[in-house]
Amino acid sequence: MIERYTLPEIGNVWTEEAKYRAWLKVELAVCRARAELGEIPSNEVEELAEKADFSVERIHEIEAETSHDVIAFVTNVAEHAGDVARHFHFGLTSSDVLDTAGALQLRDALVLIRREAKNLTLLLTEMALEHRNTVMVGRTHGVHAEPMVLGHKLAVWAFEMERNLERLA
């Protein structure tokens, strides 16, 4: 993402820190599910959840040695969690973690996108009402055409945004 064009709130969804937080969320959810199935002791999962942490800088250091981002992440979490880290990443592939965490990040981004799209729809609706009698030059094929009402054009855009929101629901 180009920082100068990125709203801070959506940019925060896509930071490295946020990516690793999503990975951690997925890994811990799998551990909790395994505990519910009786595969691992639930008290150890809770201990793991309390101790599990990471450092982006440390992950970079480990990745420089391993050339593998997920191994670097798992290794760093294990450094923080100690013995209970033996349950971490068990039975998972890198893609299991990356794909699921990516979906969580997309969901978080979609919440923000939908909110802003709703705001835009409301703004277009207000502007359509405000300009319901404002005449403007119509255009066709890039040249002037018959006069039209700006409010109508804005209302069409508002309806398009409503359809877009329905698609995102």
Short mmCIF file of C-alpha atoms in Angstrom, two decimals:
data_model
loop_
_atom_site.label_atom_id
_atom_site.label_comp_id
_atom_site.label_asym_id
_atom_site.label_seq_id
_atom_site.Cartn_x
_atom_site.Cartn_y
_atom_site.Cartn_z
CA MET A 1 0.00 0.00 0.00
CA ILE A 2 1.18 3.49 -0.74
CA GLU A 3 1.25 5.17 2.66
CA ARG A 4 0.36 8.69 1.54
CA TYR A 5 -2.86 7.41 -0.08
CA THR A 6 -3.81 5.04 2.73
CA LEU A 7 -6.20 5.92 5.52
CA PRO A 8 -4.54 5.00 8.82
CA GLU A 9 -7.42 2.79 9.96
CA ILE A 10 -7.30 0.53 6.91
CA GLY A 11 -3.52 0.71 6.77
CA ASN A 12 -3.43 -0.72 10.29
CA VAL A 13 -5.19 -3.86 9.02
CA TRP A 14 -2.28 -4.57 6.66
CA THR A 15 0.79 -3.88 8.80
CA GLU A 16 3.28 -6.64 9.50
CA GLU A 17 2.27 -6.49 13.15
CA ALA A 18 -1.40 -7.02 12.17
CA LYS A 19 -0.44 -9.91 9.88
CA TYR A 20 1.40 -11.70 12.68
CA ARG A 21 -1.45 -10.95 15.13
CA ALA A 22 -3.81 -12.65 12.68
CA TRP A 23 -1.43 -15.62 12.39
CA LEU A 24 -1.34 -15.87 16.18
CA LYS A 25 -5.13 -15.73 16.36
CA VAL A 26 -5.42 -18.62 13.88
CA GLU A 27 -2.77 -20.72 15.61
CA LEU A 28 -4.38 -20.24 19.04
CA ALA A 29 -7.86 -20.98 17.66
CA VAL A 30 -6.57 -24.31 16.33
CA CYS A 31 -4.98 -25.10 19.71
CA ARG A 32 -8.26 -24.30 21.49
CA ALA A 33 -10.18 -26.51 19.06
CA ARG A 34 -7.72 -29.34 19.66
CA ALA A 35 -8.21 -28.88 23.41
CA GLU A 36 -11.99 -29.12 22.97
CA LEU A 37 -11.42 -32.40 21.15
CA GLY A 38 -9.31 -33.62 24.06
CA GLU A 39 -6.10 -33.78 22.03
CA ILE A 40 -4.19 -31.40 24.29
CA PRO A 41 -4.75 -30.21 27.87
CA SER A 42 -6.85 -27.04 27.98
CA ASN A 43 -4.77 -25.59 30.82
CA GLU A 44 -1.69 -25.79 28.59
CA VAL A 45 -3.55 -24.04 25.78
CA GLU A 46 -4.49 -21.21 28.13
CA GLU A 47 -0.89 -21.00 29.31
CA LEU A 48 0.18 -20.88 25.68
CA ALA A 49 -2.34 -18.12 24.97
CA GLU A 50 -1.02 -16.09 27.91
CA LYS A 51 2.64 -16.49 26.96
CA ALA A 52 2.39 -16.44 23.17
CA ASP A 53 3.89 -13.27 21.78
CA PHE A 54 6.25 -12.18 19.03
CA SER A 55 8.56 -9.43 17.89
CA VAL A 56 8.52 -8.35 14.26
CA GLU A 57 12.22 -7.52 14.48
CA ARG A 58 13.07 -10.94 15.92
CA ILE A 59 11.00 -12.67 13.24
CA HIS A 60 13.06 -10.83 10.61
CA GLU A 61 16.27 -12.01 12.28
CA ILE A 62 15.13 -15.63 12.32
CA GLU A 63 13.78 -15.41 8.77
CA ALA A 64 17.19 -14.18 7.58
CA GLU A 65 18.57 -17.52 8.82
CA THR A 66 15.70 -19.83 7.83
CA SER A 67 14.40 -18.13 4.67
CA HIS A 68 10.89 -19.06 5.84
CA ASP A 69 8.48 -16.55 7.34
CA VAL A 70 6.21 -19.04 9.12
CA ILE A 71 9.10 -20.98 10.64
CA ALA A 72 10.52 -17.67 11.85
CA PHE A 73 7.16 -16.73 13.38
CA VAL A 74 6.63 -20.11 15.06
CA THR A 75 10.20 -20.08 16.39
CA ASN A 76 9.77 -16.61 17.86
CA VAL A 77 6.46 -17.50 19.51
CA ALA A 78 8.12 -20.61 20.97
CA GLU A 79 10.87 -18.41 22.42
CA HIS A 80 8.18 -16.54 24.35
CA ALA A 81 5.93 -19.47 25.25
CA GLY A 82 8.44 -22.08 26.36
CA ASP A 83 7.49 -25.74 26.75
CA VAL A 84 3.77 -25.32 25.96
CA ALA A 85 4.77 -24.11 22.48
CA ARG A 86 5.03 -27.78 21.48
CA HIS A 87 1.27 -27.55 20.72
CA PHE A 88 1.74 -24.48 18.53
CA HIS A 89 1.48 -25.05 14.75
CA PHE A 90 1.02 -28.81 15.28
CA GLY A 91 -0.78 -30.37 12.31
CA LEU A 92 -0.87 -27.14 10.31
CA THR A 93 0.75 -26.14 7.06
CA SER A 94 2.02 -22.65 6.35
CA SER A 95 -0.85 -22.19 3.91
CA ASP A 96 -3.39 -23.15 6.58
CA VAL A 97 -2.19 -20.23 8.66
CA LEU A 98 -1.54 -17.71 5.88
CA ASP A 99 -4.80 -18.30 4.03
CA THR A 100 -6.98 -18.25 7.13
CA ALA A 101 -5.26 -15.22 8.63
CA GLY A 102 -5.47 -13.44 5.29
CA ALA A 103 -9.21 -14.08 5.26
CA LEU A 104 -9.46 -12.56 8.75
CA GLN A 105 -7.59 -9.48 7.56
CA LEU A 106 -9.84 -9.20 4.50
CA ARG A 107 -12.88 -9.41 6.76
CA ASP A 108 -11.50 -6.62 8.96
CA ALA A 109 -10.79 -4.48 5.89
CA LEU A 110 -14.25 -5.18 4.49
CA VAL A 111 -15.88 -3.86 7.67
CA LEU A 112 -14.05 -0.56 7.16
CA ILE A 113 -14.76 -0.46 3.42
CA ARG A 114 -18.46 -1.09 3.95
CA ARG A 115 -18.64 1.64 6.60
CA GLU A 116 -17.04 4.18 4.26
CA ALA A 117 -19.19 3.02 1.34
CA LYS A 118 -22.32 3.58 3.47
CA ASN A 119 -21.07 7.06 4.34
CA LEU A 120 -20.50 7.80 0.64
CA THR A 121 -23.99 6.53 -0.22
CA LEU A 122 -25.54 8.82 2.39
CA LEU A 123 -23.49 11.78 1.16
CA LEU A 124 -24.50 11.15 -2.45
CA THR A 125 -28.15 10.92 -1.39
CA GLU A 126 -27.94 14.21 0.51
CA MET A 127 -26.20 15.89 -2.42
CA ALA A 128 -28.81 14.51 -4.85
CA LEU A 129 -31.56 16.15 -2.80
CA GLU A 130 -29.60 19.37 -2.45
CA HIS A 131 -29.05 19.57 -6.22
CA ARG A 132 -32.42 18.27 -7.37
CA ASN A 133 -32.95 21.53 -9.31
CA THR A 134 -29.36 22.23 -10.36
CA VAL A 135 -29.07 22.12 -14.14
CA MET A 136 -25.77 21.05 -15.63
CA VAL A 137 -24.32 20.26 -19.02
CA GLY A 138 -25.00 16.69 -20.03
CA ARG A 139 -22.27 14.77 -21.81
CA THR A 140 -22.19 12.03 -24.39
CA HIS A 141 -19.15 10.56 -26.13
CA GLY A 142 -16.98 13.13 -24.35
CA VAL A 143 -18.81 16.18 -25.73
CA HIS A 144 -21.61 18.44 -24.50
CA ALA A 145 -25.14 17.14 -24.87
CA GLU A 146 -28.62 18.01 -23.60
CA PRO A 147 -28.85 19.73 -20.21
CA MET A 148 -29.52 17.43 -17.28
CA VAL A 149 -30.11 17.71 -13.53
CA LEU A 150 -27.09 17.21 -11.27
CA GLY A 151 -29.33 15.74 -8.56
CA HIS A 152 -30.39 12.96 -10.93
CA LYS A 153 -26.77 12.09 -11.73
CA LEU A 154 -25.92 12.01 -8.00
CA ALA A 155 -29.00 9.85 -7.27
CA VAL A 156 -27.89 7.35 -9.92
CA TRP A 157 -24.48 7.15 -8.22
CA ALA A 158 -26.18 6.67 -4.83
CA PHE A 159 -28.24 3.78 -6.23
CA GLU A 160 -25.06 2.26 -7.70
CA MET A 161 -23.44 2.44 -4.29
CA GLU A 162 -26.46 0.73 -2.70
CA ARG A 163 -26.07 -2.13 -5.18
CA ASN A 164 -22.35 -2.29 -4.41
CA LEU A 165 -23.14 -2.52 -0.69
CA GLU A 166 -25.58 -5.36 -1.36
CA ARG A 167 -22.82 -7.22 -3.21
CA LEU A 168 -20.48 -6.73 -0.26
CA ALA A 169 -23.03 -7.97 2.29
#
